[in-house]
């Protein structure tokens, strides 16, 4: 049956981890020099970032941890106390100079780190883990143990609960080296990606500033079946970040894996105790240990050739065809990281319970999916191996031992260094007024589009006086800039005669698009750059926004018979501001469509091309393809959707993004609570839907008819009612802005949609 915009009644037309404990990054860490004499606060965007096109997960309050006590006073705490008491505003300079002179008061001491990764394929532990974690090695000072695919059940995927978490935690704890006593310092999990950190008890007092975070890279940024978890901490005076990631699957999807890596790097941010300090990113650490199922495969060789090379133990020849090696060489991922030589056979894919290669129908080619890489100074890899003795999973676990040189503080030398800094600051002329020059004061952004980053940059050049700068709020405004704008960095510290480049970024998301479409907001703003003890500088930002169907109300789009790009701005403005219930009040507007044509274009494409696509609505699309799809919808070029060779996953994600961008969801905010109340009563639920405005009601029935059609192909696409209810529940039925989220609301929303998937209209 061919769907159409006028055929509204046709058959078709996280676990996000644990709550934070402990402190954030050190004051010294936030002021690492960038090689140009600058100490810059790498402030994060106050709103959505281009790297974070998708909604970030909300944090769970559940946490399993035996947090050990941290140092009473760290070196950065001392700098803070001494400089604040005596010098006030010069705290930043004190910390900066301490960082520069770190080698004067610290020495390097080696500590043994064990790093392990294991994709357990949803299995419970069935065998002792000591062959992996403790046999034949010296007792490590620190254990970093990561798992992937901890639980593959739909309950874990959508409702975040899993008994496997405790099972594997217990199995690890019982298999640590018997010659030492260990304290579990931190734990974090995102669906099936789990990371555990243990230290010898005698080192516990030297662990501080612990923080853990998660990033889901699954579709819409909500699905944590793929993504990363990380733990950062200060060990003595060295900052360490451990990342466990599970990247996109399938041989041909290496670019998606590259993007997952970049998303984890850009979106993983660790809060600091001092809210005035910017979040820390992965790269802002002295030592980075990255482990996980990175999923890079062996390409250009058939399965039999791969197996033959493995049988001959010719790993060097095989490694030449490894995707990760190729992508690192092309500087597409893991730039600056090191990996040890692969002297063990590929760790994937085996028949569960054996050492035999995959004999299933798919007969996956062997690959080194499970990897460990590192970045930083004073790191020596002692071993890198797989553990064939473990047969629980279709992967083999991998481990690596490192000796890592950690900076330990000599208290006497530290005190001496600090006193020298204090004396030198006493000699400075506090009366000097800082002064800078700016390379540019006016910025014009042409043709800004929905979810498409534009960047303009300028340089701040400092004079002879140390200078602290910050973009400040204008009177009666809550932020230094409008939501769609960001300055990076937004504050920082400049040493004399140094300079820094500032990037002004414009990125329009669902929260801003509607007002830009209606003209209630414009690409216009004034930024105020303030110098501490100095003057203010004013920067002018201007430009134009290209209206889009993304962020437009349903009823507005139904009255737009022409593509939005073909309409005069005044017409777009009037239609966007049109009240929601216009459709039912006898309005004189003529010939509206029953559903938005843009929605029909997306659904029609998926109906024709993707009904049997595996993992539809679960695997992310490609970012550049979204921009192409957006332009096709806004210009009405429906034929381009078929000629662009788009990924079905990109079109599916565009549909989800379209629904997410609606300022009034498909099920109107006014019906939200009624829907939750009757989520177990199909008759009452149908009655609530019948009260929706006509266009919203049409869209609801149209989408549900499409989803029921997809379920008829479930043997091919592997979709079921639970998956679709989870994905679409939070898009069709959204909590009204500003209202407290009700307990179990997410589950009730899914149950509400589930009823309509299981019952014919």
Short mmCIF file of N, CA and C in Angstrom, two decimals, residues 659-755:
data_model
loop_
_atom_site.label_atom_id
_atom_site.label_comp_id
_atom_site.label_asym_id
_atom_site.label_seq_id
_atom_site.Cartn_x
_atom_site.Cartn_y
_atom_site.Cartn_z
N UNK A 659 10.98 13.99 15.12
CA UNK A 659 9.97 13.90 16.18
C UNK A 659 10.45 14.58 17.45
N UNK A 660 11.74 14.44 17.75
CA UNK A 660 12.29 15.07 18.95
C UNK A 660 12.27 16.59 18.85
N UNK A 661 12.39 17.12 17.63
CA UNK A 661 12.46 18.58 17.44
C UNK A 661 11.11 19.27 17.49
N UNK A 662 10.01 18.51 17.47
CA UNK A 662 8.69 19.13 17.48
C UNK A 662 8.50 19.92 18.76
N UNK A 663 8.15 21.20 18.69
CA UNK A 663 7.98 21.98 19.92
C UNK A 663 6.81 21.47 20.76
N UNK A 664 5.78 20.96 20.12
CA UNK A 664 4.67 20.29 20.80
C UNK A 664 4.71 18.84 20.33
N UNK A 665 4.92 17.87 21.23
CA UNK A 665 5.07 16.49 20.77
C UNK A 665 3.81 15.95 20.12
N UNK A 666 3.93 14.79 19.48
CA UNK A 666 2.78 14.20 18.79
C UNK A 666 1.61 14.05 19.75
N UNK A 667 1.84 13.51 20.93
CA UNK A 667 0.82 13.50 21.98
C UNK A 667 1.04 14.78 22.79
N UNK A 668 0.12 15.70 22.70
CA UNK A 668 0.32 17.05 23.24
C UNK A 668 0.62 17.01 24.74
N UNK A 669 1.35 18.01 25.19
CA UNK A 669 1.69 18.10 26.61
C UNK A 669 0.45 18.03 27.50
N UNK A 670 -0.64 18.60 27.04
CA UNK A 670 -1.86 18.64 27.86
C UNK A 670 -2.43 17.24 28.12
N UNK A 671 -2.07 16.27 27.27
CA UNK A 671 -2.59 14.91 27.44
C UNK A 671 -1.60 14.00 28.16
N UNK A 672 -0.43 14.53 28.50
CA UNK A 672 0.66 13.70 29.04
C UNK A 672 0.23 12.91 30.27
N UNK A 673 -0.28 13.58 31.28
CA UNK A 673 -0.62 12.90 32.53
C UNK A 673 -1.77 11.91 32.35
N UNK A 674 -2.74 12.25 31.51
CA UNK A 674 -3.83 11.31 31.24
C UNK A 674 -3.31 10.03 30.61
N UNK A 675 -2.34 10.17 29.70
CA UNK A 675 -1.76 8.99 29.05
C UNK A 675 -1.06 8.08 30.06
N UNK A 676 -0.31 8.67 30.99
CA UNK A 676 0.38 7.87 31.99
C UNK A 676 -0.62 7.14 32.89
N UNK A 677 -1.70 7.83 33.22
CA UNK A 677 -2.69 7.24 34.12
C UNK A 677 -3.40 6.05 33.50
N UNK A 678 -3.59 6.07 32.18
CA UNK A 678 -4.35 5.00 31.54
C UNK A 678 -3.45 4.07 30.72
N UNK A 679 -2.15 4.02 31.06
CA UNK A 679 -1.21 3.23 30.27
C UNK A 679 -1.51 1.74 30.30
N UNK A 680 -2.29 1.28 31.27
CA UNK A 680 -2.65 -0.14 31.32
C UNK A 680 -4.04 -0.42 30.81
N UNK A 681 -4.72 0.59 30.27
CA UNK A 681 -6.12 0.45 29.82
C UNK A 681 -6.20 0.91 28.37
N UNK A 682 -6.26 -0.04 27.43
CA UNK A 682 -6.21 0.30 26.02
C UNK A 682 -7.43 1.12 25.58
N UNK A 683 -8.59 0.80 26.10
CA UNK A 683 -9.80 1.54 25.73
C UNK A 683 -9.69 3.00 26.17
N UNK A 684 -9.25 3.21 27.40
CA UNK A 684 -9.10 4.57 27.90
C UNK A 684 -7.99 5.30 27.14
N UNK A 685 -6.93 4.57 26.77
CA UNK A 685 -5.83 5.17 26.02
C UNK A 685 -6.30 5.66 24.65
N UNK A 686 -7.12 4.85 23.98
CA UNK A 686 -7.66 5.26 22.68
C UNK A 686 -8.53 6.52 22.82
N UNK A 687 -9.23 6.61 23.93
CA UNK A 687 -10.07 7.78 24.16
C UNK A 687 -9.23 9.05 24.31
N UNK A 688 -8.09 8.94 24.99
CA UNK A 688 -7.20 10.09 25.14
C UNK A 688 -6.69 10.54 23.77
N UNK A 689 -6.28 9.58 22.94
CA UNK A 689 -5.77 9.92 21.61
C UNK A 689 -6.85 10.60 20.78
N UNK A 690 -8.09 10.19 20.95
CA UNK A 690 -9.19 10.78 20.16
C UNK A 690 -9.41 12.25 20.48
N UNK A 691 -8.90 12.71 21.62
CA UNK A 691 -9.10 14.11 22.01
C UNK A 691 -7.99 15.02 21.49
N UNK A 692 -6.97 14.45 20.84
CA UNK A 692 -5.86 15.27 20.34
C UNK A 692 -6.33 16.15 19.18
N UNK A 693 -5.63 17.27 18.94
CA UNK A 693 -5.91 18.05 17.73
C UNK A 693 -5.79 17.16 16.50
N UNK A 694 -6.58 17.46 15.48
CA UNK A 694 -6.70 16.56 14.32
C UNK A 694 -5.37 16.17 13.72
N UNK A 695 -4.49 17.13 13.45
CA UNK A 695 -3.22 16.82 12.81
C UNK A 695 -2.35 15.93 13.69
N UNK A 696 -2.34 16.18 14.98
CA UNK A 696 -1.58 15.36 15.92
C UNK A 696 -2.14 13.94 15.95
N UNK A 697 -3.45 13.84 15.95
CA UNK A 697 -4.09 12.52 15.94
C UNK A 697 -3.74 11.76 14.66
N UNK A 698 -3.77 12.46 13.53
CA UNK A 698 -3.41 11.83 12.26
C UNK A 698 -1.97 11.30 12.28
N UNK A 699 -1.06 12.13 12.79
CA UNK A 699 0.35 11.74 12.83
C UNK A 699 0.54 10.52 13.73
N UNK A 700 -0.13 10.51 14.88
CA UNK A 700 -0.01 9.37 15.80
C UNK A 700 -0.44 8.08 15.11
N UNK A 701 -1.63 8.10 14.49
CA UNK A 701 -2.12 6.87 13.84
C UNK A 701 -1.23 6.46 12.67
N UNK A 702 -0.74 7.44 11.95
CA UNK A 702 0.13 7.17 10.80
C UNK A 702 1.43 6.49 11.24
N UNK A 703 2.05 7.03 12.28
CA UNK A 703 3.30 6.46 12.78
C UNK A 703 3.09 5.06 13.34
N UNK A 704 2.01 4.88 14.09
CA UNK A 704 1.77 3.56 14.67
C UNK A 704 1.47 2.53 13.59
N UNK A 705 0.76 2.94 12.53
CA UNK A 705 0.52 2.02 11.41
C UNK A 705 1.84 1.61 10.78
N UNK A 706 2.75 2.55 10.62
CA UNK A 706 4.07 2.26 10.06
C UNK A 706 4.84 1.30 10.96
N UNK A 707 4.83 1.54 12.25
CA UNK A 707 5.57 0.69 13.17
C UNK A 707 4.99 -0.72 13.19
N UNK A 708 3.68 -0.85 13.09
CA UNK A 708 3.08 -2.19 13.04
C UNK A 708 3.50 -2.93 11.76
N UNK A 709 3.67 -2.17 10.67
CA UNK A 709 4.16 -2.79 9.44
C UNK A 709 5.59 -3.31 9.63
N UNK A 710 6.41 -2.54 10.33
CA UNK A 710 7.78 -2.99 10.60
C UNK A 710 7.78 -4.29 11.39
N UNK A 711 6.86 -4.41 12.33
CA UNK A 711 6.80 -5.61 13.17
C UNK A 711 6.45 -6.85 12.36
N UNK A 712 5.80 -6.66 11.22
CA UNK A 712 5.49 -7.81 10.36
C UNK A 712 6.76 -8.39 9.73
N UNK A 713 7.85 -7.63 9.77
CA UNK A 713 9.14 -8.08 9.24
C UNK A 713 10.15 -8.37 10.35
N UNK A 714 9.65 -8.69 11.52
CA UNK A 714 10.52 -8.81 12.69
C UNK A 714 11.55 -9.93 12.55
N UNK A 715 11.25 -10.97 11.77
CA UNK A 715 12.24 -12.04 11.59
C UNK A 715 13.49 -11.53 10.89
N UNK A 716 13.32 -10.50 10.04
CA UNK A 716 14.45 -9.93 9.32
C UNK A 716 15.08 -8.75 10.07
N UNK A 717 14.23 -7.83 10.58
CA UNK A 717 14.78 -6.61 11.19
C UNK A 717 15.03 -6.76 12.69
N UNK A 718 14.56 -7.87 13.27
CA UNK A 718 14.79 -8.18 14.69
C UNK A 718 14.15 -7.15 15.62
N UNK A 719 13.16 -6.41 15.13
CA UNK A 719 12.43 -5.48 15.99
C UNK A 719 11.32 -6.23 16.73
N UNK A 720 10.97 -5.72 17.90
CA UNK A 720 9.78 -6.22 18.59
C UNK A 720 9.08 -5.05 19.26
N UNK A 721 7.93 -5.33 19.86
CA UNK A 721 7.12 -4.26 20.46
C UNK A 721 7.87 -3.51 21.55
N UNK A 722 8.69 -4.23 22.33
CA UNK A 722 9.41 -3.59 23.44
C UNK A 722 10.44 -2.58 22.93
N UNK A 723 11.16 -2.98 21.88
CA UNK A 723 12.18 -2.08 21.33
C UNK A 723 11.53 -0.81 20.80
N UNK A 724 10.49 -0.97 19.98
CA UNK A 724 9.84 0.21 19.38
C UNK A 724 9.17 1.07 20.44
N UNK A 725 8.56 0.44 21.43
CA UNK A 725 7.91 1.22 22.50
C UNK A 725 8.94 2.03 23.27
N UNK A 726 10.13 1.45 23.48
CA UNK A 726 11.17 2.16 24.21
C UNK A 726 11.70 3.34 23.40
N UNK A 727 11.95 3.11 22.10
CA UNK A 727 12.50 4.17 21.27
C UNK A 727 11.51 5.30 21.07
N UNK A 728 10.25 4.97 20.78
CA UNK A 728 9.27 5.98 20.41
C UNK A 728 8.48 6.52 21.61
N UNK A 729 8.49 5.79 22.73
CA UNK A 729 7.72 6.25 23.89
C UNK A 729 8.12 7.63 24.36
N UNK A 730 9.42 7.86 24.49
CA UNK A 730 9.89 9.15 25.02
C UNK A 730 9.85 10.25 23.98
N UNK A 731 9.62 9.91 22.69
CA UNK A 731 9.52 10.92 21.64
C UNK A 731 8.08 11.36 21.42
N UNK A 732 7.16 10.40 21.43
CA UNK A 732 5.75 10.73 21.20
C UNK A 732 5.10 11.27 22.46
N UNK A 733 5.60 10.85 23.61
CA UNK A 733 4.98 11.21 24.89
C UNK A 733 6.06 11.82 25.78
N UNK A 734 6.14 13.16 25.79
CA UNK A 734 7.22 13.86 26.49
C UNK A 734 6.70 14.58 27.73
N UNK A 735 7.52 14.58 28.76
CA UNK A 735 7.19 15.31 29.99
C UNK A 735 7.16 16.81 29.71
N UNK A 736 6.09 17.51 30.11
CA UNK A 736 6.05 18.96 29.88
C UNK A 736 7.25 19.66 30.47
N UNK A 737 7.80 20.62 29.74
CA UNK A 737 8.99 21.34 30.18
C UNK A 737 8.76 21.99 31.53
N UNK A 738 9.75 21.87 32.39
CA UNK A 738 9.68 22.53 33.69
C UNK A 738 8.94 21.74 34.75
N UNK A 739 8.30 20.63 34.37
CA UNK A 739 7.57 19.84 35.36
C UNK A 739 8.44 18.70 35.86
N UNK A 740 8.27 18.38 37.12
CA UNK A 740 9.07 17.31 37.72
C UNK A 740 8.70 15.97 37.09
N UNK A 741 9.71 15.19 36.77
CA UNK A 741 9.46 13.90 36.14
C UNK A 741 8.89 12.94 37.17
N UNK A 742 7.78 12.31 36.81
CA UNK A 742 7.12 11.39 37.72
C UNK A 742 7.88 10.07 37.79
N UNK A 743 7.81 9.44 38.96
CA UNK A 743 8.44 8.14 39.12
C UNK A 743 7.80 7.14 38.16
N UNK A 744 8.60 6.34 37.51
CA UNK A 744 8.15 5.32 36.55
C UNK A 744 7.52 5.92 35.30
N UNK A 745 7.67 7.23 35.09
CA UNK A 745 7.03 7.87 33.94
C UNK A 745 7.54 7.28 32.63
N UNK A 746 8.86 7.05 32.53
CA UNK A 746 9.42 6.53 31.29
C UNK A 746 8.85 5.16 30.97
N UNK A 747 8.73 4.33 31.98
CA UNK A 747 8.19 2.98 31.76
C UNK A 747 6.72 3.04 31.38
N UNK A 748 5.97 3.93 32.01
CA UNK A 748 4.54 4.08 31.69
C UNK A 748 4.35 4.60 30.26
N UNK A 749 5.23 5.52 29.84
CA UNK A 749 5.15 6.02 28.47
C UNK A 749 5.37 4.89 27.48
N UNK A 750 6.33 4.01 27.79
CA UNK A 750 6.58 2.87 26.92
C UNK A 750 5.39 1.92 26.91
N UNK A 751 4.79 1.71 28.07
CA UNK A 751 3.62 0.83 28.14
C UNK A 751 2.45 1.40 27.35
N UNK A 752 2.31 2.72 27.37
CA UNK A 752 1.23 3.37 26.63
C UNK A 752 1.37 3.10 25.13
N UNK A 753 2.58 3.30 24.59
CA UNK A 753 2.81 3.06 23.16
C UNK A 753 2.74 1.57 22.85
N UNK A 754 3.19 0.74 23.78
CA UNK A 754 3.19 -0.72 23.59
C UNK A 754 1.79 -1.22 23.28
N UNK A 755 0.77 -0.67 23.95
CA UNK A 755 -0.61 -1.09 23.72
C UNK A 755 -1.02 -0.94 22.26
#
